[in-house]
Amino acid sequence: MPLEHVIAQQFAAPSSSGKKIQVEVDTWEQCTDKPDLPVMFQDIEVRRIPETGDFVFNGVINFTETVHSPWKMTVEMNKCLSNANMNTCTPFFSTEVKDVCSKLPQENQMWTKFIKDIKMKRNCPVGPEVYHITDMGSEPSDMKYFPLDNSFYTVTVTGFSKGKEIYCMYVTFQTKMA
């Protein structure tokens, strides 16, 4: 079940200017045009904890095939003027990790907390295996990698192993200066 507009959860994150930014996650799902890749993001949902106002992610990441080196990952972020009109999106940030396998065991990577939370192996090869995301928290410091402002953003994360696309994840969120 895709997350799309099921929830718009919020938390305050420091911006690059030091001001607080409110982040609302709208979508986190498997890329809809790529439903049959070897690594699938399934049943992703976000649940708000009423007592704290924090939110947690739940779902499954299913590695149906073994992922070997070389494993490459790309992250493409677009900034949009409106979430109602995706034609207003322009490239904002992109990065490529050419050798994920060599970086998996390293600390302070953008995925370190995520990998630890789902108890995924931190060396290659990985899978086949099902990893459960269970009440995985997100913290304001997770946004430190991105210079955000009042906007709507789309993020596509893709992975490739031995030249073959193995996963594609799509996330949308809004930010507002608090």
CSV table of C-alpha atoms in Angstrom, one decimal:
chain,number,residue,atom,x,y,z
A,1,MET,CA,0.0,0.0,0.0
A,2,PRO,CA,1.7,3.2,-1.1
A,3,LEU,CA,2.1,6.0,1.3
A,4,GLU,CA,0.9,8.6,-1.1
A,5,HIS,CA,-1.2,11.2,0.7
A,6,VAL,CA,-2.1,8.7,3.5
A,7,ILE,CA,-0.2,11.0,5.8
A,8,ALA,CA,1.6,14.4,6.0
A,9,GLN,CA,3.6,14.0,9.1
A,10,GLN,CA,5.8,16.8,10.4
A,11,PHE,CA,8.9,17.4,12.4
A,12,ALA,CA,11.2,20.4,12.9
A,13,ALA,CA,14.6,20.2,11.4
A,14,PRO,CA,17.4,22.8,11.4
A,15,SER,CA,18.0,24.4,8.0
A,16,SER,CA,21.4,25.3,6.6
A,17,SER,CA,20.6,28.9,7.8
A,18,GLY,CA,20.0,27.7,11.3
A,19,LYS,CA,16.3,28.3,11.2
A,20,LYS,CA,13.8,25.5,11.9
A,21,ILE,CA,12.2,23.8,9.0
A,22,GLN,CA,8.9,21.8,9.2
A,23,VAL,CA,9.0,18.7,7.0
A,24,GLU,CA,5.9,16.9,5.8
A,25,VAL,CA,6.4,13.5,4.2
A,26,ASP,CA,3.8,12.9,1.5
A,27,THR,CA,5.0,9.8,-0.4
A,28,TRP,CA,7.5,7.0,0.1
A,29,GLU,CA,7.0,4.2,-2.3
A,30,GLN,CA,8.4,1.8,-4.9
A,31,CYS,CA,8.7,3.7,-8.3
A,32,THR,CA,5.3,3.0,-9.8
A,33,ASP,CA,6.7,2.5,-13.3
A,34,LYS,CA,9.1,-0.2,-12.0
A,35,PRO,CA,7.1,-2.7,-10.0
A,36,ASP,CA,9.2,-5.8,-10.7
A,37,LEU,CA,12.8,-4.9,-9.7
A,38,PRO,CA,14.9,-7.4,-7.7
A,39,VAL,CA,14.7,-5.1,-4.6
A,40,MET,CA,11.2,-4.0,-3.8
A,41,PHE,CA,9.9,-1.4,-1.3
A,42,GLN,CA,6.6,-2.9,-0.1
A,43,ASP,CA,3.8,-1.8,2.2
A,44,ILE,CA,5.6,1.4,3.2
A,45,GLU,CA,3.7,3.5,5.6
A,46,VAL,CA,4.3,6.3,8.1
A,47,ARG,CA,2.7,6.4,11.5
A,48,ARG,CA,2.5,9.4,13.8
A,49,ILE,CA,3.1,8.8,17.5
A,50,PRO,CA,0.4,11.0,19.1
A,51,GLU,CA,2.3,11.4,22.5
A,52,THR,CA,5.4,12.9,20.9
A,53,GLY,CA,4.4,14.1,17.5
A,54,ASP,CA,7.2,12.1,16.0
A,55,PHE,CA,6.7,9.7,13.2
A,56,VAL,CA,8.0,6.3,12.3
A,57,PHE,CA,8.2,4.3,9.1
A,58,ASN,CA,7.1,0.7,8.7
A,59,GLY,CA,7.2,-1.7,5.7
A,60,VAL,CA,9.3,-4.2,4.0
A,61,ILE,CA,12.4,-4.2,1.7
A,62,ASN,CA,12.5,-7.4,-0.2
A,63,PHE,CA,15.8,-8.4,-1.8
A,64,THR,CA,14.6,-11.2,-4.2
A,65,GLU,CA,18.1,-11.6,-5.7
A,66,THR,CA,21.6,-11.3,-4.3
A,67,VAL,CA,23.1,-7.9,-4.8
A,68,HIS,CA,26.9,-8.0,-5.6
A,69,SER,CA,29.6,-5.5,-6.2
A,70,PRO,CA,29.7,-3.3,-8.1
A,71,TRP,CA,26.6,-1.7,-6.6
A,72,LYS,CA,25.9,1.9,-7.6
A,73,MET,CA,23.3,4.2,-6.1
A,74,THR,CA,22.0,7.5,-7.5
A,75,VAL,CA,19.9,10.1,-5.6
A,76,GLU,CA,18.1,12.7,-7.7
A,77,MET,CA,16.2,15.5,-5.9
A,78,ASN,CA,13.9,18.0,-7.6
A,79,LYS,CA,12.6,21.2,-6.1
A,80,CYS,CA,9.1,22.2,-7.1
A,81,LEU,CA,7.1,25.4,-6.9
A,82,SER,CA,3.9,23.4,-6.3
A,83,ASN,CA,2.9,19.8,-5.5
A,84,ALA,CA,-0.1,20.3,-7.6
A,85,ASN,CA,1.9,20.9,-10.8
A,86,MET,CA,4.9,18.6,-11.3
A,87,ASN,CA,5.9,20.7,-14.4
A,88,THR,CA,7.2,23.2,-11.9
A,89,CYS,CA,10.0,20.9,-10.7
A,90,THR,CA,13.7,21.6,-11.5
A,91,PRO,CA,16.8,19.6,-10.6
A,92,PHE,CA,18.0,20.6,-7.1
A,93,PHE,CA,20.5,18.0,-5.9
A,94,SER,CA,22.0,14.8,-7.2
A,95,THR,CA,24.7,12.4,-6.1
A,96,GLU,CA,26.1,9.1,-7.1
A,97,VAL,CA,27.7,6.5,-4.9
A,98,LYS,CA,29.8,4.4,-7.2
A,99,ASP,CA,30.7,1.6,-4.8
A,100,VAL,CA,28.0,1.1,-2.2
A,101,CYS,CA,29.6,-2.2,-1.1
A,102,SER,CA,32.8,-0.5,0.1
A,103,LYS,CA,30.8,2.1,1.9
A,104,LEU,CA,28.2,-0.1,3.6
A,105,PRO,CA,30.4,-0.8,6.7
A,106,GLN,CA,31.4,2.8,7.1
A,107,GLU,CA,29.8,5.1,9.7
A,108,ASN,CA,28.3,8.5,9.0
A,109,GLN,CA,26.9,7.6,5.6
A,110,MET,CA,23.5,9.0,4.6
A,111,TRP,CA,22.1,5.4,5.0
A,112,THR,CA,24.0,4.3,8.2
A,113,LYS,CA,21.0,4.7,10.6
A,114,PHE,CA,18.6,3.1,8.1
A,115,ILE,CA,20.8,0.1,7.5
A,116,LYS,CA,21.3,-0.4,11.3
A,117,ASP,CA,17.5,0.0,12.0
A,118,ILE,CA,16.5,-2.7,9.5
A,119,LYS,CA,19.4,-4.9,10.6
A,120,MET,CA,20.7,-5.3,7.1
A,121,LYS,CA,24.1,-6.9,6.5
A,122,ARG,CA,26.8,-4.2,6.2
A,123,ASN,CA,28.9,-5.9,3.6
A,124,CYS,CA,28.2,-7.4,0.2
A,125,PRO,CA,26.8,-9.6,-1.1
A,126,VAL,CA,23.3,-8.8,0.3
A,127,GLY,CA,20.2,-10.9,-0.1
A,128,PRO,CA,18.1,-12.6,-1.0
A,129,GLU,CA,16.4,-11.6,2.2
A,130,VAL,CA,13.4,-9.7,3.5
A,131,TYR,CA,14.1,-6.8,5.8
A,132,HIS,CA,11.4,-5.4,8.0
A,133,ILE,CA,11.2,-1.7,8.7
A,134,THR,CA,9.5,-1.5,12.1
A,135,ASP,CA,8.8,1.8,13.8
A,136,MET,CA,12.0,3.3,12.3
A,137,GLY,CA,12.2,6.9,13.5
A,138,SER,CA,13.3,9.9,11.5
A,139,GLU,CA,15.2,12.6,13.2
A,140,PRO,CA,15.6,16.3,12.3
A,141,SER,CA,19.3,15.7,11.9
A,142,ASP,CA,18.5,13.4,9.0
A,143,MET,CA,17.8,16.5,7.0
A,144,LYS,CA,21.3,18.0,7.5
A,145,TYR,CA,22.5,16.8,4.1
A,146,PHE,CA,20.1,19.0,2.2
A,147,PRO,CA,19.8,22.9,2.1
A,148,LEU,CA,16.1,23.1,2.3
A,149,ASP,CA,13.6,26.0,2.2
A,150,ASN,CA,9.9,26.6,1.7
A,151,SER,CA,9.2,24.1,-1.2
A,152,PHE,CA,8.0,20.8,-2.4
A,153,TYR,CA,10.6,18.2,-3.2
A,154,THR,CA,10.7,14.8,-5.1
A,155,VAL,CA,13.5,12.3,-4.5
A,156,THR,CA,14.2,9.3,-6.7
A,157,VAL,CA,16.8,6.8,-5.4
A,158,THR,CA,17.9,4.1,-7.8
A,159,GLY,CA,20.3,1.2,-7.4
A,160,PHE,CA,22.3,-0.7,-10.0
A,161,SER,CA,24.3,-3.9,-9.7
A,162,LYS,CA,26.5,-5.2,-12.5
A,163,GLY,CA,24.8,-2.6,-14.8
A,164,LYS,CA,21.3,-3.8,-14.1
A,165,GLU,CA,18.7,-1.6,-12.2
A,166,ILE,CA,17.8,-3.3,-9.0
A,167,TYR,CA,15.7,-0.8,-7.1
A,168,CYS,CA,13.9,2.5,-7.4
A,169,MET,CA,12.3,4.4,-4.5
A,170,TYR,CA,10.3,7.6,-4.8
A,171,VAL,CA,9.8,10.1,-2.0
A,172,THR,CA,8.0,13.4,-1.9
A,173,PHE,CA,7.9,15.9,0.9
A,174,GLN,CA,7.3,19.6,1.7
A,175,THR,CA,9.2,21.9,3.8
A,176,LYS,CA,8.2,25.2,5.5
A,177,MET,CA,10.3,27.6,7.5
A,178,ALA,CA,9.0,27.4,11.1
